[in-house]
Structure formats: C-alpha cells, structure tokens
C-alpha cells in the first residue's frame, strides 16, 4: 500500500471541426502539401488582420456548455507571447482573462461509481505549426498554424492513471456526441498533457508536480502517468525531492524523460489582443446552444438501463460509439424490442463492421431496418438463422428486411402439416438417430432438428419442429 496519494490534472487540447482556421480562411484539412494552407494572417505578416471564425466560437461554446461551464457575458482573446519557430507571429492568440467557460464538471463512470471531475476552464486558442526534424536541419510546416482548438483544463481531481484514462475516454465521447471534434488521438486532433504530483495521504497541500507531454493514445496516457507515479514514489521513498519539470513520454522505452526544468513559471506577458474585440455571448445564444445539446453518453447509458431494462454491459457497449447509439435510438423510435435490437446491433452488426473493417456510419443499414428485423423475429415471421441471412443482405445492399423476406419467400413455416411432412422424411432417412433418441441419447434429437431445419431451408419454426419431432419419437 502506497503512503502517497496521487493527484492528477489534465490539459486536453481538442481540435475543432471547422472548415477553416480560427482567424483566416485557410483550410484546416489534414494531409495537404506542407505550407499549402497558409496566408498572410496565419504566416504572421505585418499588417495582416485576423477575423474570428464564428463557427469555431459556437463549437467552443457548445463544448463549454456540455461540460456544464459558466459562460461569461463577453469572451475575448489575449496574446500569449513566446518565441519558437512553429509560431510565426511570435505570439499565440489564446484566451487568458475571459475564457469561454469556467467552473464546469464532468460526471465520469469509474466502473459502478460515478464521480464528478471539475473543469477549471475551457478556452479557445489557435494551434501552432509543426516542426519536422531531420539529421542536419529542421523544417517548418505551418498548415496547422491557426487551426482552432479548445483547451480543457481539469482541476486536480483525478487519483490514478487508470481513472485519468477513463476520464479522457469519456471526455472524448462527450466531444464526439456534441460534434465538436473528430477526437482522433492518432491524428493529433485530441492531445493530452498531465500534471502529476504525490502527497502524503491525508495532506491537503499539493506536492511538486511534473508535466508529462507526448502521450498520443489512451494507453500512453495511462502508461505515462503510471510510470511517473512510480518514479516520484521511488524519489520520495529515498528522501529525495521531486523537481518541477516538463517530461516527455517515450512510448518505445515506456519511460518519461526530462525535457526542461520549470523552476520559474514562464512569463508569457499576456495582454488583450488589440486586433480582436470582445465577443458578446447573449443569454439567448447560450440558451439556444444549450437546448441544442444532444443527450450525453452517461445520461444516455443510465436511461438505456432504466427505460429499456438493458444490462449495464449492453448499455455501456451501445453508448460507446456514436454511430451505434444513433442506430439504437432510431430503431427504438419504431417501438422495437430493446433487447432484440441491442443483440442484433452488438452481435451481427458489429461483427460485420469489424470483419469488413468498415466504420458503422458507412454501412447502408438504418435504425428502421433493425426495427423491421426485430419485429419479424418477434412475430415469428422469420427464424433466427433466416434473420442472420436477411441482416447480412441488408448490410451489403441496404435493402429493407421486409422487402428481402417478401421477395425471397423467407417467411417462417408455421404450418404443422407442412413441418410434419418434413419430420416424416427425416425420420425415415435417419433410423439410427431415431433409435438413439429412443434409447435416451438426447443429443441425437438436436441432429434431427437440424436435419428438418435444413430440409425447410431454415424456414421452419424451430420450436414447432422440436415439438413435432418429440411427439413422433
Ligand atoms: Zn491563413
């Protein structure tokens, strides 16, 4: 048992889903030729004037509201001054005095318990460019310079590496649900730095922290923090002190490496950007954006359990992906049976998407299709094996299950006389199995049921087949 309590705060950068940059009309698309998406504004030419992208402000406001922040009547931009080659203006336009949101909270499920992680603030800022280091030179690509970001800063409320990872995953889900960002860690549209410190259990003041950077996946966030906790624990146990510094997570070696010491806080000499006025956020606008927020993942998960009686596992699986939830909600709008819909989605639909390496959103299936399939099953119109076939065809072609069943004559055979005729055929063809069943070998019954189902091309009602076979034996 450790003698220390771990204290973690996260700084999460989220690239906003806009067509153009924060203060100019350059495209934000990923993967273009270096410096193709630049202009005098984002290159920092003297005299070029920034114009704020309204869409970016609205997305930031939506995120701040989803994180339950207090929104100020006026938000404004400040210059954060520093010199580095990835920033052509020698300052970054960010928010310091009047960020777009403060004092928010995220409810996070850690297994069966839910905790409130406080959000210190959400602010809008522009991204920097990218430096590409080669053996004898470094290159600058400014395509990313000026891309709109929000930085979400938590209070130091997280207590373990695992919780930090779980928090980040659920924060990303909220961001995705709100359509604020595509949240791809591997493409850098979601980035996370962590401040980690330890203190003796029971202490109320914070210990000396280190900041960890370069964690490019959820796994890296957990690994980086866990390593740092172990490193600091060892230092304190030896009676040494933790030095305040910025450290880099090295994925290959699975260690953190010191980058720079932070004994004195850097002075960025923030001041209000004289080229940009304040932005008034009226109560009417705030209400409008808040009312348009979608139901958030945790609330949705709890509702699935309560309203539809789904298991915790099913509810969590369904809400883990926006596309899956969308299909589920669409199907439920057609008054389908929740458990059947959940089974179809989490079973065959997910398996198909995985096998074909196709994101769910690209498949031609709709919630209405799933509802039709569930109804066909519930009414006994089709059997389970036929439902699988029909679903596969819908997934491939986008044809509605009702149409597939009608045009291919797949309706389940409910007529006992018709099934009994098949039973007779099978009994005559497999005398040995019949004898086995009569001598008490029950697994032979399963074989005979299978034979009847096959003879009916999967269309016979399996329950009826079972019943009729038993009667005859
Ligand atoms: Zn530009």
Short mmCIF file of C-alpha atoms and ligand atoms in Angstrom, two decimals:
data_model
loop_
_atom_site.label_atom_id
_atom_site.label_comp_id
_atom_site.label_asym_id
_atom_site.label_seq_id
_atom_site.Cartn_x
_atom_site.Cartn_y
_atom_site.Cartn_z
CA UNK A 1 0.00 0.00 0.00
CA UNK A 2 1.42 3.37 -1.05
CA UNK A 3 1.96 6.07 1.58
CA UNK A 4 1.12 8.71 -1.01
CA UNK A 5 -1.96 9.99 -2.69
CA UNK A 6 -1.68 10.60 -6.43
CA UNK A 7 -3.01 13.92 -7.70
CA UNK A 8 -3.58 14.34 -11.43
CA UNK A 9 -4.90 17.22 -13.50
CA UNK A 10 -5.22 17.05 -17.28
CA UNK A 11 -4.89 19.64 -20.02
CA UNK A 12 -6.70 18.38 -23.08
CA UNK A 13 -6.39 20.04 -26.47
CA UNK A 14 -9.24 19.37 -28.85
CA UNK A 15 -9.10 20.45 -32.48
CA UNK A 16 -12.45 21.90 -33.50
CA UNK A 17 -14.27 20.55 -36.54
CA UNK A 18 -14.29 23.67 -38.71
CA UNK A 19 -13.64 24.05 -42.44
CA UNK A 20 -11.31 27.00 -41.96
CA UNK A 21 -8.78 28.29 -39.42
CA UNK A 22 -9.61 30.41 -36.38
CA UNK A 23 -8.62 33.81 -37.79
CA UNK A 24 -8.29 33.34 -41.57
CA UNK A 25 -9.96 31.43 -44.39
CA UNK A 26 -7.23 28.82 -44.87
CA UNK A 27 -8.47 25.22 -44.91
CA UNK A 28 -7.94 23.04 -41.85
CA UNK A 29 -7.91 19.73 -43.77
CA UNK A 30 -5.30 17.19 -42.77
CA UNK A 31 -2.61 15.75 -45.06
CA UNK A 32 -2.01 18.59 -47.58
CA UNK A 33 1.41 19.57 -49.01
CA UNK A 34 3.46 21.43 -46.37
CA UNK A 35 2.56 25.14 -46.19
CA UNK A 36 -0.19 24.80 -48.83
CA UNK A 37 -2.82 26.08 -46.38
CA UNK A 38 -1.26 29.41 -45.39
CA UNK A 39 -1.90 33.11 -45.97
CA UNK A 40 -0.55 36.44 -44.64
CA UNK A 41 -2.70 36.13 -41.49
CA UNK A 42 -1.54 32.68 -40.36
CA UNK A 43 2.01 33.38 -41.57
CA UNK A 44 2.09 36.43 -39.29
CA UNK A 45 2.89 39.00 -41.97
CA UNK A 46 2.93 42.56 -40.61
CA UNK A 47 -0.35 44.38 -41.12
CA UNK A 48 -2.46 41.25 -41.77
CA UNK A 49 -5.57 41.37 -39.62
CA UNK A 50 -7.33 38.39 -38.00
CA UNK A 51 -11.10 37.88 -38.34
CA UNK A 52 -12.69 35.46 -35.84
CA UNK A 53 -14.30 32.30 -37.22
CA UNK A 54 -17.84 32.34 -35.85
CA UNK A 55 -18.28 28.58 -36.25
CA UNK A 56 -15.25 27.96 -34.01
CA UNK A 57 -16.72 30.18 -31.29
CA UNK A 58 -20.05 28.32 -31.50
CA UNK A 59 -18.36 24.90 -31.27
CA UNK A 60 -16.29 26.05 -28.29
CA UNK A 61 -19.44 27.36 -26.64
CA UNK A 62 -21.18 24.05 -27.26
CA UNK A 63 -18.27 22.16 -25.66
CA UNK A 64 -18.16 24.52 -22.67
CA UNK A 65 -21.90 24.05 -22.13
CA UNK A 66 -21.66 20.26 -22.49
CA UNK A 67 -19.03 20.41 -19.73
CA UNK A 68 -21.50 22.42 -17.60
CA UNK A 69 -19.30 25.54 -17.52
CA UNK A 70 -20.37 29.02 -16.53
CA UNK A 71 -20.31 31.21 -19.64
CA UNK A 72 -19.22 34.86 -19.31
CA UNK A 73 -21.25 37.64 -20.96
CA UNK A 74 -18.19 38.60 -23.02
CA UNK A 75 -15.30 36.40 -24.05
CA UNK A 76 -12.11 37.78 -25.57
CA UNK A 77 -8.68 36.87 -26.92
CA UNK A 78 -5.23 37.54 -25.49
CA UNK A 79 -1.75 37.26 -26.92
CA UNK A 80 0.48 34.67 -25.31
CA UNK A 81 3.98 35.82 -26.15
CA UNK A 82 6.77 33.35 -26.78
CA UNK A 83 9.41 32.83 -29.41
CA UNK A 84 9.57 29.49 -31.16
CA UNK A 85 9.86 28.67 -34.88
CA UNK A 86 6.46 26.93 -35.03
CA UNK A 87 4.75 30.23 -34.20
CA UNK A 88 5.38 32.81 -36.95
CA UNK A 89 3.81 35.77 -35.09
CA UNK A 90 5.99 35.13 -32.01
CA UNK A 91 2.76 35.00 -30.04
CA UNK A 92 -0.20 32.66 -29.91
CA UNK A 93 -3.74 34.04 -29.85
CA UNK A 94 -5.33 32.39 -26.84
CA UNK A 95 -7.72 33.28 -24.02
CA UNK A 96 -6.46 34.34 -20.61
CA UNK A 97 -8.64 36.95 -18.88
CA UNK A 98 -12.04 35.91 -20.22
CA UNK A 99 -12.09 32.28 -21.36
CA UNK A 100 -15.30 30.98 -22.93
CA UNK A 101 -16.12 28.70 -19.98
CA UNK A 102 -15.20 28.27 -16.32
CA UNK A 103 -16.11 26.05 -13.36
CA UNK A 104 -17.54 23.11 -15.25
CA UNK A 105 -17.94 19.50 -14.27
CA UNK A 106 -17.91 16.11 -15.99
CA UNK A 107 -19.68 13.15 -14.49
CA UNK A 108 -17.49 10.13 -15.10
CA UNK A 109 -18.33 6.49 -14.55
CA UNK A 110 -15.48 4.57 -12.94
CA UNK A 111 -16.95 1.08 -13.01
CA UNK A 112 -20.07 1.20 -10.87
CA UNK A 113 -19.38 4.53 -9.20
CA UNK A 114 -19.84 7.93 -10.76
CA UNK A 115 -17.55 10.81 -9.80
CA UNK A 116 -17.66 14.50 -10.60
CA UNK A 117 -14.41 15.74 -12.10
CA UNK A 118 -14.31 19.53 -12.02
CA UNK A 119 -13.30 21.55 -15.07
CA UNK A 120 -11.24 24.61 -14.25
CA UNK A 121 -11.77 26.22 -17.62
CA UNK A 122 -12.30 25.82 -21.33
CA UNK A 123 -10.59 28.29 -23.62
CA UNK A 124 -10.24 28.85 -27.34
CA UNK A 125 -6.86 29.22 -28.98
CA UNK A 126 -5.01 28.73 -32.22
CA UNK A 127 -2.73 25.79 -32.83
CA UNK A 128 0.96 26.16 -33.68
CA UNK A 129 2.70 24.84 -36.79
CA UNK A 130 4.70 21.64 -36.96
CA UNK A 131 8.48 21.24 -36.87
CA UNK A 132 9.98 18.35 -38.77
CA UNK A 133 13.44 17.48 -37.50
CA UNK A 134 15.91 15.92 -39.94
CA UNK A 135 19.56 14.99 -39.23
CA UNK A 136 21.12 18.35 -40.19
CA UNK A 137 18.14 20.66 -40.47
CA UNK A 138 14.65 21.32 -39.22
CA UNK A 139 11.69 22.16 -41.45
CA UNK A 140 8.61 24.19 -40.64
CA UNK A 141 5.10 23.31 -41.84
CA UNK A 142 2.53 25.97 -41.00
CA UNK A 143 -0.57 24.18 -42.32
CA UNK A 144 -1.70 23.59 -38.75
CA UNK A 145 -0.82 27.11 -37.54
CA UNK A 146 -4.06 28.91 -36.73
CA UNK A 147 -6.26 25.80 -36.56
CA UNK A 148 -8.90 26.32 -33.87
CA UNK A 149 -8.50 24.40 -30.63
CA UNK A 150 -10.13 24.35 -27.29
CA UNK A 151 -8.04 23.58 -24.26
CA UNK A 152 -9.94 21.85 -21.47
CA UNK A 153 -8.18 22.19 -18.11
CA UNK A 154 -9.38 19.98 -15.26
CA UNK A 155 -8.97 20.63 -11.55
CA UNK A 156 -6.52 18.19 -9.91
CA UNK A 157 -9.36 15.76 -9.14
CA UNK A 158 -8.09 12.52 -10.66
CA UNK A 159 -6.42 9.99 -8.36
CA UNK A 160 -4.98 7.25 -10.56
CA UNK A 161 -3.54 6.63 -14.03
CA UNK A 162 -6.44 4.31 -14.80
CA UNK A 163 -9.04 6.93 -13.84
CA UNK A 164 -7.21 9.53 -15.93
CA UNK A 165 -7.51 7.25 -18.96
CA UNK A 166 -11.19 6.52 -18.25
CA UNK A 167 -11.90 10.23 -17.79
CA UNK A 168 -10.22 11.04 -21.09
CA UNK A 169 -12.17 8.34 -22.94
CA UNK A 170 -15.46 9.65 -21.59
CA UNK A 171 -14.48 13.25 -22.27
CA UNK A 172 -13.77 12.25 -25.86
CA UNK A 173 -17.22 10.59 -26.08
CA UNK A 174 -18.84 13.86 -24.98
CA UNK A 175 -16.84 15.78 -27.59
CA UNK A 176 -17.86 13.28 -30.29
CA UNK A 177 -21.55 13.29 -29.27
CA UNK A 178 -21.57 17.09 -29.50
CA UNK A 179 -19.93 17.04 -32.94
CA UNK A 180 -17.29 19.47 -31.72
CA UNK A 181 -14.30 17.48 -32.98
CA UNK A 182 -13.48 14.15 -34.58
CA UNK A 183 -11.38 13.40 -31.47
CA UNK A 184 -8.70 11.34 -33.21
CA UNK A 185 -5.71 10.95 -30.90
CA UNK A 186 -3.62 9.31 -33.60
CA UNK A 187 -4.05 12.32 -35.95
CA UNK A 188 -3.46 14.76 -33.12
CA UNK A 189 -6.97 16.23 -33.05
CA UNK A 190 -7.15 15.20 -29.37
CA UNK A 191 -4.00 15.72 -27.30
CA UNK A 192 -3.47 15.38 -23.59
CA UNK A 193 -0.84 16.61 -21.13
CA UNK A 194 -0.94 15.53 -17.50
CA UNK A 195 0.19 17.25 -14.32
CA UNK A 196 1.15 14.63 -11.77
CA UNK A 197 2.16 15.03 -8.13
CA UNK A 198 2.14 12.96 -4.96
CA UNK A 199 1.41 13.96 -1.37
CA UNK A 200 1.33 12.04 1.90
CA UNK A 201 -2.11 10.50 2.44
CA UNK A 202 -4.19 12.97 4.45
CA UNK A 203 -2.21 16.06 3.34
CA UNK A 204 -4.20 18.92 1.84
CA UNK A 205 -1.45 20.93 0.11
CA UNK A 206 -0.26 19.81 -3.30
CA UNK A 207 3.16 18.23 -3.81
CA UNK A 208 5.60 19.34 -6.50
CA UNK A 209 4.25 18.38 -9.91
CA UNK A 210 5.71 17.32 -13.19
CA UNK A 211 4.02 17.84 -16.50
CA UNK A 212 4.01 14.92 -18.94
CA UNK A 213 3.71 15.50 -22.65
CA UNK A 214 3.68 13.42 -25.84
CA UNK A 215 1.12 10.84 -24.78
CA UNK A 216 -0.51 10.03 -28.12
CA UNK A 217 -3.02 7.33 -27.20
CA UNK A 218 -5.26 6.42 -24.30
CA UNK A 219 -2.86 3.62 -23.46
CA UNK A 220 0.04 6.10 -23.44
CA UNK A 221 -1.85 8.40 -21.04
CA UNK A 222 -2.29 5.56 -18.59
CA UNK A 223 1.29 4.29 -19.10
CA UNK A 224 2.90 7.72 -18.83
CA UNK A 225 1.09 8.66 -15.64
CA UNK A 226 1.65 5.23 -14.04
CA UNK A 227 5.37 5.47 -14.78
CA UNK A 228 5.54 8.98 -13.35
CA UNK A 229 3.72 7.92 -10.17
CA UNK A 230 6.20 5.06 -9.68
CA UNK A 231 9.17 7.36 -10.36
CA UNK A 232 8.02 10.02 -7.91
CA UNK A 233 7.19 7.39 -5.28
CA UNK A 234 10.73 5.99 -5.53
CA UNK A 235 12.23 9.50 -5.20
CA UNK A 236 10.17 10.36 -2.12
CA UNK A 237 10.83 6.96 -0.53
CA UNK A 238 14.57 7.64 -0.86
CA UNK A 239 14.08 11.01 0.84
CA UNK A 240 14.79 12.93 -2.36
CA UNK A 241 12.60 15.67 -3.78
CA UNK A 242 10.62 15.87 -6.99
CA UNK A 243 11.90 18.57 -9.33
CA UNK A 244 9.24 20.61 -11.08
CA UNK A 245 9.80 19.94 -14.75
CA UNK A 246 8.26 19.02 -18.07
CA UNK A 247 8.81 15.40 -19.08
CA UNK A 248 8.21 13.58 -22.31
CA UNK A 249 6.63 10.11 -22.51
CA UNK A 250 8.81 7.79 -24.58
CA UNK A 251 6.50 5.08 -25.91
CA UNK A 252 9.28 2.78 -27.14
CA UNK A 253 11.14 2.70 -23.82
CA UNK A 254 7.97 3.14 -21.70
CA UNK A 255 9.58 5.85 -19.57
CA UNK A 256 9.27 9.61 -19.09
CA UNK A 257 12.32 11.73 -19.93
CA UNK A 258 13.05 15.22 -18.57
CA UNK A 259 12.67 17.94 -21.25
CA UNK A 260 13.03 21.20 -19.36
CA UNK A 261 13.01 22.43 -15.83
CA UNK A 262 10.14 24.63 -14.75
CA UNK A 263 11.53 26.08 -11.55
CA UNK A 264 10.34 29.52 -12.61
CA UNK A 265 6.99 29.74 -14.30
CA UNK A 266 7.38 31.14 -17.80
CA UNK A 267 6.11 34.68 -18.18
CA UNK A 268 4.06 34.91 -21.37
CA UNK A 269 3.18 38.57 -20.82
CA UNK A 270 -0.43 38.02 -21.76
CA UNK A 271 -2.32 41.07 -22.97
CA UNK A 272 -5.63 41.59 -24.73
CA UNK A 273 -5.20 41.26 -28.49
CA UNK A 274 -5.73 44.79 -29.83
CA UNK A 275 -6.77 43.45 -33.26
CA UNK A 276 -9.69 41.48 -31.86
CA UNK A 277 -12.61 42.89 -29.91
CA UNK A 278 -14.62 41.03 -27.29
CA UNK A 279 -17.37 38.64 -28.35
CA UNK A 280 -20.71 39.13 -26.60
CA UNK A 281 -22.42 35.86 -25.67
CA UNK A 282 -26.06 36.74 -25.12
CA UNK A 283 -28.34 34.74 -22.83
CA UNK A 284 -30.44 34.00 -25.87
CA UNK A 285 -27.48 32.49 -27.75
CA UNK A 286 -26.38 30.49 -24.70
CA UNK A 287 -29.90 29.09 -24.22
CA UNK A 288 -30.16 28.26 -27.90
CA UNK A 289 -26.85 26.36 -27.93
CA UNK A 290 -27.60 24.62 -24.62
CA UNK A 291 -31.04 23.49 -25.82
CA UNK A 292 -29.50 22.02 -28.96
CA UNK A 293 -27.04 19.84 -26.99
CA UNK A 294 -27.58 16.13 -27.52
CA UNK A 295 -28.18 13.73 -24.64
CA UNK A 296 -24.70 13.00 -23.28
CA UNK A 297 -23.24 9.49 -23.08
CA UNK A 298 -23.55 8.86 -19.34
CA UNK A 299 -27.15 10.09 -19.18
CA UNK A 300 -27.98 8.00 -22.22
CA UNK A 301 -26.39 4.93 -20.67
CA UNK A 302 -28.40 5.31 -17.47
CA UNK A 303 -31.58 5.85 -19.47
CA UNK A 304 -30.99 2.68 -21.52
CA UNK A 305 -30.74 0.71 -18.28
CA UNK A 306 -33.78 2.30 -16.65
CA UNK A 307 -36.14 2.83 -19.57
CA UNK A 308 -35.35 -0.31 -21.56
CA UNK A 309 -34.12 -2.64 -18.83
CA UNK A 310 -30.85 -3.27 -20.66
CA UNK A 311 -27.89 -4.69 -18.73
CA UNK A 312 -25.12 -2.33 -17.65
CA UNK A 313 -22.83 -4.06 -20.14
CA UNK A 314 -25.21 -3.67 -23.12
CA UNK A 315 -25.96 -0.05 -22.24
CA UNK A 316 -22.25 0.74 -21.96
CA UNK A 317 -21.44 -1.04 -25.24
CA UNK A 318 -24.24 0.71 -27.14
CA UNK A 319 -23.21 4.18 -25.94
CA UNK A 320 -19.50 3.62 -26.58
CA UNK A 321 -19.88 4.64 -30.23
CA UNK A 322 -21.95 7.50 -31.55
CA UNK A 323 -22.95 5.55 -34.68
CA UNK A 324 -24.18 2.61 -32.61
CA UNK A 325 -26.28 4.80 -30.31
CA UNK A 326 -27.75 6.53 -33.31
CA UNK A 327 -28.90 3.23 -34.83
CA UNK A 328 -30.28 2.08 -31.48
CA UNK A 329 -32.24 5.30 -30.91
CA UNK A 330 -33.59 5.21 -34.49
CA UNK A 331 -34.73 1.60 -34.07
CA UNK A 332 -36.36 2.37 -30.72
CA UNK A 333 -38.25 5.24 -32.33
CA UNK A 334 -40.07 2.48 -34.27
CA UNK A 335 -41.10 0.87 -30.96
CA UNK A 336 -38.86 -2.15 -31.41
CA UNK A 337 -37.97 -4.62 -28.66
CA UNK A 338 -34.91 -3.15 -26.90
CA UNK A 339 -33.19 -6.42 -26.05
CA UNK A 340 -33.56 -7.80 -29.60
CA UNK A 341 -32.27 -4.54 -31.11
CA UNK A 342 -29.31 -4.50 -28.70
CA UNK A 343 -28.48 -8.11 -29.55
CA UNK A 344 -28.64 -7.53 -33.30
CA UNK A 345 -26.51 -4.36 -33.09
CA UNK A 346 -23.88 -5.62 -30.66
CA UNK A 347 -23.79 -9.08 -32.25
CA UNK A 348 -24.08 -9.40 -36.01
CA UNK A 349 -23.89 -5.72 -36.99
CA UNK A 350 -20.69 -5.03 -35.01
CA UNK A 351 -19.18 -8.35 -36.16
CA UNK A 352 -19.88 -7.43 -39.80
CA UNK A 353 -18.37 -3.96 -39.38
CA UNK A 354 -15.26 -5.43 -37.75
CA UNK A 355 -14.86 -8.20 -40.31
CA UNK A 356 -15.10 -5.70 -43.18
CA UNK A 357 -13.07 -3.06 -41.35
CA UNK A 358 -15.88 -0.62 -42.15
CA UNK A 359 -16.96 2.13 -39.74
CA UNK A 360 -20.61 1.63 -38.75
CA UNK A 361 -21.57 5.01 -40.16
CA UNK A 362 -20.56 3.86 -43.66
CA UNK A 363 -22.81 0.77 -43.68
CA UNK A 364 -26.12 1.14 -45.57
CA UNK A 365 -28.19 -0.09 -42.62
CA UNK A 366 -30.66 2.20 -40.80
CA UNK A 367 -32.43 2.06 -37.46
CA UNK A 368 -35.68 1.39 -39.32
CA UNK A 369 -34.10 -1.75 -40.86
CA UNK A 370 -33.11 -3.02 -37.41
CA UNK A 371 -36.64 -2.34 -36.12
CA UNK A 372 -38.12 -4.31 -39.04
CA UNK A 373 -35.83 -7.24 -38.38
CA UNK A 374 -36.67 -7.22 -34.66
CA UNK A 375 -40.40 -7.16 -35.48
CA UNK A 376 -40.07 -10.03 -37.99
CA UNK A 377 -38.34 -12.07 -35.28
CA UNK A 378 -40.78 -11.11 -32.52
CA UNK A 379 -43.80 -12.01 -34.68
CA UNK A 380 -42.22 -15.33 -35.59
CA UNK A 381 -42.32 -14.41 -39.29
CA UNK A 382 -38.69 -15.45 -39.69
CA UNK A 383 -36.44 -17.76 -37.71
CA UNK A 384 -33.07 -16.81 -36.14
CA UNK A 385 -30.96 -18.36 -38.93
CA UNK A 386 -33.04 -16.60 -41.61
CA UNK A 387 -32.74 -13.33 -39.68
CA UNK A 388 -28.95 -13.65 -39.87
CA UNK A 389 -29.14 -14.12 -43.65
CA UNK A 390 -31.54 -11.20 -44.10
CA UNK A 391 -29.38 -8.92 -41.94
CA UNK A 392 -26.29 -9.80 -43.93
CA UNK A 393 -28.05 -8.85 -47.15
CA UNK A 394 -29.27 -5.57 -45.65
CA UNK A 395 -25.72 -4.78 -44.50
CA UNK A 396 -24.40 -5.47 -48.00
CA UNK A 397 -27.08 -3.81 -50.12
CA UNK A 398 -29.17 -1.54 -47.90
CA UNK A 399 -32.35 -3.43 -48.87
CA UNK A 400 -35.07 -3.38 -46.21
CA UNK A 401 -35.58 -6.68 -44.33
CA UNK A 402 -39.34 -6.63 -45.07
CA UNK A 403 -38.60 -6.46 -48.82
CA UNK A 404 -35.97 -9.20 -48.68
CA UNK A 405 -38.32 -11.55 -46.80
CA UNK A 406 -41.21 -10.82 -49.20
CA UNK A 407 -39.29 -11.15 -52.48
CA UNK A 408 -37.36 -14.27 -51.43
CA UNK A 409 -40.26 -16.04 -49.72
CA UNK A 410 -38.36 -16.42 -46.47
CA UNK A 411 -41.41 -16.34 -44.22
CA UNK A 412 -41.13 -18.91 -41.48
CA UNK A 413 -43.16 -22.10 -41.94
CA UNK A 414 -45.69 -22.20 -39.09
CA UNK A 415 -47.97 -24.79 -40.67
CA UNK A 416 -47.74 -28.02 -38.60
CA UNK A 417 -48.83 -30.23 -41.50
CA UNK A 418 -46.06 -28.89 -43.72
CA UNK A 419 -43.49 -29.35 -40.96
CA UNK A 420 -44.81 -32.79 -40.08
CA UNK A 421 -44.24 -33.88 -43.67
CA UNK A 422 -40.59 -32.87 -43.34
CA UNK A 423 -40.35 -34.63 -39.98
CA UNK A 424 -41.57 -37.85 -41.62
CA UNK A 425 -38.91 -37.51 -44.34
CA UNK A 426 -36.13 -37.02 -41.81
CA UNK A 427 -37.26 -39.87 -39.54
CA UNK A 428 -37.27 -42.26 -42.50
CA UNK A 429 -33.85 -41.10 -43.66
CA UNK A 430 -32.11 -41.40 -40.25
CA UNK A 431 -33.27 -44.59 -38.48
CA UNK A 432 -30.09 -44.83 -36.37
CA UNK A 433 -30.57 -41.34 -34.87
CA UNK A 434 -34.21 -42.17 -34.19
CA UNK A 435 -33.13 -45.31 -32.32
CA UNK A 436 -30.55 -43.25 -30.39
CA UNK A 437 -33.15 -40.75 -29.25
CA UNK A 438 -35.48 -43.53 -28.16
CA UNK A 439 -32.67 -45.13 -26.12
CA UNK A 440 -32.19 -41.81 -24.31
CA UNK A 441 -29.34 -40.15 -26.25
CA UNK A 442 -30.74 -36.63 -26.31
CA UNK A 443 -28.02 -35.09 -28.47
CA UNK A 444 -29.37 -37.11 -31.40
CA UNK A 445 -32.56 -35.04 -31.14
CA UNK A 446 -30.57 -31.90 -31.91
CA UNK A 447 -29.21 -33.59 -35.03
CA UNK A 448 -32.71 -34.47 -36.21
CA UNK A 449 -33.98 -30.93 -35.56
CA UNK A 450 -31.07 -29.68 -37.63
CA UNK A 451 -31.99 -32.02 -40.48
CA UNK A 452 -35.60 -30.80 -40.51
CA UNK A 453 -34.45 -27.16 -40.45
CA UNK A 454 -32.14 -27.88 -43.34
CA UNK A 455 -34.90 -29.60 -45.31
CA UNK A 456 -37.02 -26.46 -44.84
CA UNK A 457 -34.09 -24.24 -45.94
CA UNK A 458 -34.08 -22.73 -42.46
CA UNK A 459 -37.66 -21.55 -42.74
CA UNK A 460 -39.39 -23.96 -40.35
CA UNK A 461 -40.28 -22.64 -36.91
CA UNK A 462 -37.63 -24.38 -34.73
CA UNK A 463 -39.88 -24.59 -31.67
CA UNK A 464 -42.56 -26.31 -33.70
CA UNK A 465 -40.02 -28.69 -35.25
CA UNK A 466 -38.83 -29.66 -31.78
CA UNK A 467 -42.34 -30.23 -30.54
CA UNK A 468 -43.45 -32.31 -33.54
CA UNK A 469 -40.28 -34.43 -33.52
CA UNK A 470 -40.65 -35.19 -29.79
CA UNK A 471 -44.23 -36.18 -30.34
CA UNK A 472 -43.26 -38.66 -33.06
CA UNK A 473 -40.41 -40.22 -31.10
ZN1 LIG B 1 -4.30 31.58 -43.25
#
